[in-house]
Short mmCIF file of C-alpha atoms in Angstrom, two decimals:
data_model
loop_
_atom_site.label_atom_id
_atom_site.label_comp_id
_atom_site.label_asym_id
_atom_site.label_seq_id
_atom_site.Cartn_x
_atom_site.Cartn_y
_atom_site.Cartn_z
CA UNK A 203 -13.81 7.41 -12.24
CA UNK A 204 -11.57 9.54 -10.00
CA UNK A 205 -9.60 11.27 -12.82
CA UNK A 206 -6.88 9.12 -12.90
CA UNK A 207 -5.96 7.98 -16.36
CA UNK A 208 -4.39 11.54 -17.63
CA UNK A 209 -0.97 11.31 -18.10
CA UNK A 210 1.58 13.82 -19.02
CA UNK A 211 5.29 13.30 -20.23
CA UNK A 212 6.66 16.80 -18.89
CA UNK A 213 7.72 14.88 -15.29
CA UNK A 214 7.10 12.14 -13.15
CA UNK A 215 4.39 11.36 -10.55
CA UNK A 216 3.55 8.78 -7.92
CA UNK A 217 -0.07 7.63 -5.91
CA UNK A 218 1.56 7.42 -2.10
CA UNK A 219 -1.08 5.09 0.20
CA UNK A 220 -1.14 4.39 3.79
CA UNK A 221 -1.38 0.88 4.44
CA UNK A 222 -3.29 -0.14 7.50
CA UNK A 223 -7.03 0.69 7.01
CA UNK A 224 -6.28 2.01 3.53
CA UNK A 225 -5.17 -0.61 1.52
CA UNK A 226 -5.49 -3.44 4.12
CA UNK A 227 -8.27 -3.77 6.72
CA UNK A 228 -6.66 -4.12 9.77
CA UNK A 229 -3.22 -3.15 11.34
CA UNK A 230 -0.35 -4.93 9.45
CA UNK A 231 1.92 -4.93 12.44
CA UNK A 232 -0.90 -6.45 15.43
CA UNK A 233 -1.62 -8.88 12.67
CA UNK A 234 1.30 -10.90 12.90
CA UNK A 235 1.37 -11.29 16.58
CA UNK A 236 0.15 -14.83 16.69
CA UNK A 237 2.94 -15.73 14.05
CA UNK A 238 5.15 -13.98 16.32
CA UNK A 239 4.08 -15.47 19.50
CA UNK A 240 4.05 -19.36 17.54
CA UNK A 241 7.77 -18.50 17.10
CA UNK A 242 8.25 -17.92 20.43
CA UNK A 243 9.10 -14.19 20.26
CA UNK A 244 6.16 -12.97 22.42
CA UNK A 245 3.80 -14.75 24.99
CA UNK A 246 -0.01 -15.15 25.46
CA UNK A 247 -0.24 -11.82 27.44
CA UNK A 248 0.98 -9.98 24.21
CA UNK A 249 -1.22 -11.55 21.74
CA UNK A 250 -4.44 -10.39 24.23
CA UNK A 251 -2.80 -7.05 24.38
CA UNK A 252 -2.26 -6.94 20.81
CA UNK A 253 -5.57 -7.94 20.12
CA UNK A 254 -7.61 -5.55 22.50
CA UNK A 255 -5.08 -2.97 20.60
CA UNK A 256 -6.06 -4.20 16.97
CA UNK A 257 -10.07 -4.11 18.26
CA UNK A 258 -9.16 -0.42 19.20
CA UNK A 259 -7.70 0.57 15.73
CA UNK A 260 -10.48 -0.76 13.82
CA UNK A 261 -13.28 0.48 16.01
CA UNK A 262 -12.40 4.02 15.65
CA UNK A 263 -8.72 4.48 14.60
CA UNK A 264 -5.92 5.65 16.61
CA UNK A 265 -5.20 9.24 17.43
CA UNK A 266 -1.93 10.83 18.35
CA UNK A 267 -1.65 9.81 22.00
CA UNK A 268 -2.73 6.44 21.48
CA UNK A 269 -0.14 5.83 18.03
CA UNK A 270 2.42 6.69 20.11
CA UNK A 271 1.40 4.81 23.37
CA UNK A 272 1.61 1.72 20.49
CA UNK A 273 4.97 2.65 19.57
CA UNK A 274 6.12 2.91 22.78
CA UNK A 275 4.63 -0.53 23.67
CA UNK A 276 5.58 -2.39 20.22
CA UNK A 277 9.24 -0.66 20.65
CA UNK A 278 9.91 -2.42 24.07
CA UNK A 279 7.92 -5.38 22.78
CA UNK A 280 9.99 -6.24 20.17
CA UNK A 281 13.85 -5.38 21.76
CA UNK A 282 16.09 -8.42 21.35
CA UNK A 283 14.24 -9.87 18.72
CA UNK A 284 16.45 -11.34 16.22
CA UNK A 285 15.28 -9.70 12.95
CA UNK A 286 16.05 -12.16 10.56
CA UNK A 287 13.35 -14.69 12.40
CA UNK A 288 11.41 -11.91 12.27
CA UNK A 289 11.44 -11.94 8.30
CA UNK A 290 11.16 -15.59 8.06
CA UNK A 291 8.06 -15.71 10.11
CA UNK A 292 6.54 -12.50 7.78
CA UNK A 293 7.67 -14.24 4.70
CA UNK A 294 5.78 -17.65 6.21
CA UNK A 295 2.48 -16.55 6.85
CA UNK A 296 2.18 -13.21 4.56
CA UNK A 297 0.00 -14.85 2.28
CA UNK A 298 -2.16 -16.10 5.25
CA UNK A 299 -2.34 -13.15 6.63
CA UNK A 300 -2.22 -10.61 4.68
CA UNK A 301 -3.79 -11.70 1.34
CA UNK A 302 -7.55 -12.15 2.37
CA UNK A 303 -7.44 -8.46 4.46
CA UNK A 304 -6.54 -6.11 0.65
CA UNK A 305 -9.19 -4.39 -0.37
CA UNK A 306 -10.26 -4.55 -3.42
CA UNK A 307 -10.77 -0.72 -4.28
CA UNK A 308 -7.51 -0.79 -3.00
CA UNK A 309 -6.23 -3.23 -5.57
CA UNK A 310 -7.70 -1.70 -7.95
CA UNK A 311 -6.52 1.84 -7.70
CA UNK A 312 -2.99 0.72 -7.52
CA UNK A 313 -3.86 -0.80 -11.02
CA UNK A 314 -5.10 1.95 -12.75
CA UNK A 315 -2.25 4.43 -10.95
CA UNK A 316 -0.01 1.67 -12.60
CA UNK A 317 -1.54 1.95 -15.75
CA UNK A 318 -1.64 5.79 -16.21
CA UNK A 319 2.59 5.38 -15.63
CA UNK A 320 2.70 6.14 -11.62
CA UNK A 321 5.18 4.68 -9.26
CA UNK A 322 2.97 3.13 -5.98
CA UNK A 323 4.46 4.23 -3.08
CA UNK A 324 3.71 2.61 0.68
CA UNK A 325 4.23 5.31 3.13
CA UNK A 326 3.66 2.91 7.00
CA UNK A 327 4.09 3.84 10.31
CA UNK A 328 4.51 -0.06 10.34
CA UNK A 329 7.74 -1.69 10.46
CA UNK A 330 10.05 -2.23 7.18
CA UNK A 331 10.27 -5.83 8.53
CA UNK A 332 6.39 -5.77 7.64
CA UNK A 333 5.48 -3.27 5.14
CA UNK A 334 8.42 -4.06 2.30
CA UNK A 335 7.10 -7.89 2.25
CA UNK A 336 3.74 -6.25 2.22
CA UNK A 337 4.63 -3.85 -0.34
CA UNK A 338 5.96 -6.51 -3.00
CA UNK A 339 3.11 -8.16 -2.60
CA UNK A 340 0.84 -5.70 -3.47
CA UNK A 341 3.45 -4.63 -6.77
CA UNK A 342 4.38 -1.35 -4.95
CA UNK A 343 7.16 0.47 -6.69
CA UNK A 344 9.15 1.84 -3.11
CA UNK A 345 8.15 1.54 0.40
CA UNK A 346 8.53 4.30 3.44
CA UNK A 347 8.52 2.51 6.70
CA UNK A 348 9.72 2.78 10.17
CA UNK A 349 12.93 1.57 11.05
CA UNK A 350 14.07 0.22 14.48
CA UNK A 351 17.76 0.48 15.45
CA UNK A 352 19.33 -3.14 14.96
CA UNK A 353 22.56 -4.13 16.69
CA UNK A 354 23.83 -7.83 16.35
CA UNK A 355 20.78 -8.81 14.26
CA UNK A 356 18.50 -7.47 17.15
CA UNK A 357 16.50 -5.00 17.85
CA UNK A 358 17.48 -2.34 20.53
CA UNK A 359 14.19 -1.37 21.50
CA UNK A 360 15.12 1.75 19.80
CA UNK A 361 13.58 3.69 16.82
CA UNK A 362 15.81 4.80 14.23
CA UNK A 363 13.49 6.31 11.55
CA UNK A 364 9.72 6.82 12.78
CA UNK A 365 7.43 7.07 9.51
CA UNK A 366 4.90 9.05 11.00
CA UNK A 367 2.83 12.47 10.63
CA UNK A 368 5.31 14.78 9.07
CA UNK A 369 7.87 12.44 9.01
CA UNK A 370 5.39 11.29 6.25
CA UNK A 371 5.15 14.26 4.64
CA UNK A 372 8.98 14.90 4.70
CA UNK A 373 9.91 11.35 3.18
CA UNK A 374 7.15 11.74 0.01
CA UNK A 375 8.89 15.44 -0.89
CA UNK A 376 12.39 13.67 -0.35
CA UNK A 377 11.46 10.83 -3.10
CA UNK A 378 9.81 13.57 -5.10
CA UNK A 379 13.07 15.69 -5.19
CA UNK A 380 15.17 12.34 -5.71
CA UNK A 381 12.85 10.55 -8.14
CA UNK A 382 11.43 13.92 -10.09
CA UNK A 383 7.80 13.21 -9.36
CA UNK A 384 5.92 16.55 -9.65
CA UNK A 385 3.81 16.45 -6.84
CA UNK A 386 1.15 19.16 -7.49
CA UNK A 387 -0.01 16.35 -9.73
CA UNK A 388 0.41 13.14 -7.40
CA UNK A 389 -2.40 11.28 -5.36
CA UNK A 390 -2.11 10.51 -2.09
CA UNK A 391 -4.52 8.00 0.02
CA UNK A 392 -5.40 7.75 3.52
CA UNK A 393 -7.46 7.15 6.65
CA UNK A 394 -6.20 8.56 9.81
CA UNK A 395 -6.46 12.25 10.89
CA UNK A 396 -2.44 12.08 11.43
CA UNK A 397 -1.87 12.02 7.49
CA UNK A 398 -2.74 15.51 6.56
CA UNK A 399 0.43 16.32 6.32
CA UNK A 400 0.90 13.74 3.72
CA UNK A 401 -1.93 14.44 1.82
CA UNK A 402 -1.56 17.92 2.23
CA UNK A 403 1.59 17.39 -0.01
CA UNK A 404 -0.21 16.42 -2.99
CA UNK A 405 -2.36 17.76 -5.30
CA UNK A 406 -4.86 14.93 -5.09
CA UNK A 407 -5.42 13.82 -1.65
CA UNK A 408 -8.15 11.44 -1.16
CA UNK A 409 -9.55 10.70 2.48
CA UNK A 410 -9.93 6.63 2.61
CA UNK A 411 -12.60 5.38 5.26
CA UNK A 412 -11.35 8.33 6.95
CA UNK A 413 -11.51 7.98 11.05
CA UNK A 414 -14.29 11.24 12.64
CA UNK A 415 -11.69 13.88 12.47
CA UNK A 416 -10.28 13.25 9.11
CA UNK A 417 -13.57 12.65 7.21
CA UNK A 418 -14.53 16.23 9.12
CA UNK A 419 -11.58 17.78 7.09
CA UNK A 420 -12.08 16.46 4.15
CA UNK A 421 -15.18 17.58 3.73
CA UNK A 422 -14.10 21.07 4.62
CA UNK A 423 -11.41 20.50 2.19
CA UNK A 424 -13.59 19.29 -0.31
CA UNK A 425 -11.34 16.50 -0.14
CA UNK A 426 -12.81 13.17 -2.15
CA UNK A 427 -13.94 10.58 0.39
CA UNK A 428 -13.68 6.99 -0.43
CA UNK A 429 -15.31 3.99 1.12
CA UNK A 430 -13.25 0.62 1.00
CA UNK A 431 -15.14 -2.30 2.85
CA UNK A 432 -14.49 -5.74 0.31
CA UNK A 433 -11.03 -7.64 1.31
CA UNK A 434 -10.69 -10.20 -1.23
CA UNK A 435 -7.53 -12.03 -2.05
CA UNK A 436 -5.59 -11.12 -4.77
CA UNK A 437 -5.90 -14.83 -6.84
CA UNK A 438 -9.48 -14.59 -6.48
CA UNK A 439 -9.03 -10.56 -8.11
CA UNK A 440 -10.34 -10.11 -12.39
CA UNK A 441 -7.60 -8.58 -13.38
CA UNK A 442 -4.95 -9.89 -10.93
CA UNK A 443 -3.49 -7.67 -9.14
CA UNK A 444 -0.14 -8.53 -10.63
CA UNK A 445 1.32 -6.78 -13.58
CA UNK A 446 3.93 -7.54 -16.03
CA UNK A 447 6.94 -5.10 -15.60
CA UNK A 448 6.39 -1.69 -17.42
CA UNK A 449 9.15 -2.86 -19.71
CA UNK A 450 7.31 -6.14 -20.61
CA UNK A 451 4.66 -4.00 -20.54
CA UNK A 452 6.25 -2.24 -23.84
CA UNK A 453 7.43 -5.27 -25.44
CA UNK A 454 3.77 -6.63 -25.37
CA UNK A 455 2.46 -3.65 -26.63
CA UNK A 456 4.60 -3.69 -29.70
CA UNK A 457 4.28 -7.40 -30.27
CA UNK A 458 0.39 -6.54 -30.53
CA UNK A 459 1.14 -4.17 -32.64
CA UNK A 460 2.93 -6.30 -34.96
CA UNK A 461 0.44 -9.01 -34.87
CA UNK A 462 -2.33 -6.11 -35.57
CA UNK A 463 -0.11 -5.13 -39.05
CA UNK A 464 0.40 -8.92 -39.62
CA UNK A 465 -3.02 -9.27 -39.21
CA UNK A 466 -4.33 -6.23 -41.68
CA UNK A 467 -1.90 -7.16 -44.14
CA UNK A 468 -3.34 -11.29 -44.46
CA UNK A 469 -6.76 -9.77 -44.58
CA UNK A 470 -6.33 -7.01 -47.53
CA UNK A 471 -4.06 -9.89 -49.43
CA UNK A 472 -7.30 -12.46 -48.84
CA UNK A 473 -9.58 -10.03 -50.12
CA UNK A 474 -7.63 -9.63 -53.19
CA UNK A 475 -7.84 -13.51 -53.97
CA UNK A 476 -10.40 -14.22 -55.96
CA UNK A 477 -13.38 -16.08 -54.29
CA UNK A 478 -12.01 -15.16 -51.14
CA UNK A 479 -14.34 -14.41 -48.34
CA UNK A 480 -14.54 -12.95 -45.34
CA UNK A 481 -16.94 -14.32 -42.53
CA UNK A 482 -18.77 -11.27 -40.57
CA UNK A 483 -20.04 -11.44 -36.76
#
């Protein structure tokens, strides 16, 4: 459908996807907040704020000045949180949360990248807190995230590592230099005007219910556009979303194989028998 069963041996390659909006349907990070503020990390006044904010993003996306009026917010928001509650209340209510908002297009390309021999790669302006839970759940292979400073087990308020416009960009050529993936032949997904840079760095960008300024260049890119709109959750998902590891993957493969010969072999020796006879559909 979009080209992407080819596979060549010479070198690696990856399929890199945004999350929020591209893979899920709403922010991953404003999701949480009423997890957060049952655990007592944040009060009523937050969850309304985060909530007007998450009825911002999906109304029209966020552009520059307002992703980094979030980050400022989210970064005072969250100082002197204790990160390990932090994970426990993620790990809690992921599948809640987060299972009924993947798309299935979504899914489903990370399948077939899968199956053509790609590493899936979660590049977030989220939190790692958030997107590495997120990212196991959806079978990702590596996760890009920001990173706040911790100190203690807190949060500082402060941003170590901010996984955002070319910081995008500059963490996918990173992994590509690190892991070998040749990226003129890599896919990269997204919906927000702010990710060109990413998917300028690969040779298959794809614009993913792209916000008014993206979809504008992507079609002056002649850049595919894709429309995800069906969350579903992953049990209720033919195939499931869930693959065996590429080795099991292998070992299946040959055990097939072996039952295919086995198989051959009974049938030739049957038709040798005399009065033996084979039943056809």
């Amino acid at each position: 459908m979009l080209g992407i069963v080819e596979n060549h041996s010479l070198s690696r390659t990856a399929a890199f996807f945004d999350l929020d909006k591209t893979v899920i349907a709403k922010s991953s990070t404003l999701t949480f907040s009423k997890s957060f503020y049952q655990g007592g990390l944040i009060n009523r006044r937050a969850v309304l704020r985060t909530a007007y904010a998450q009825f911002v993003f999906l109304a029209g996306g966020a552009d520059h000045d307002q992703m980094e009026r979030m980050r400022e917010y989210l970064s005072a928001l969250c100082r002197g949180w204790n990160v390990q509650q932090v994970r426990e209340l993620v790990a809690e209510t992921l599948h809640e949360l987060i299972d009924p908002i993947i798309y299935d297009e979504a899914a489903s390309l990370i399948e077939a990248h899968h199956t053509a021999g790609r590493d899936v790669v979660i590049v977030s302006t989220s939190g790692a807190e958030v997107v590495e839970p997120i990212g196991e759940l959806l079978g990702a292979d590596r996760v890009v995230a920001t990173r706040m400073v911790v100190e203690d087990g807190a949060f500082t308020g402060e941003v170590e590592y901010y996984a955002y416009g070319p910081t995008k960009a500059e963490a996918i050529r990173e992994l590509a230099e690190s892991e070998g993936y040749d990226l003129a032949r890599c896919y990269a997904y997204s919906d927000s005007v702010t990710d060109i840079p990413m998917l300028e760095s690969v040779g298959h960008p794809h614009a993913v219910n792209p916000d008014r300024a993206l979809r504008r260049e992507a079609a002056a890119r002649d850049w595919p556009i894709l429309s995800f709109n069906r969350p579903v959750r992953l049990k209720q998902r033919v195939p499931a979303l869930s693959l065996p590891s590429r080795p099991a993957l292998v070992t299946a493969a040959a055990v097939g194989a072996a039952v295919a010969t086995a198989s051959l072999v009974w049938l030739a020796s049957r038709r040798r028998t005399p009065g033996a006879r084979i039943a056809r559909l």
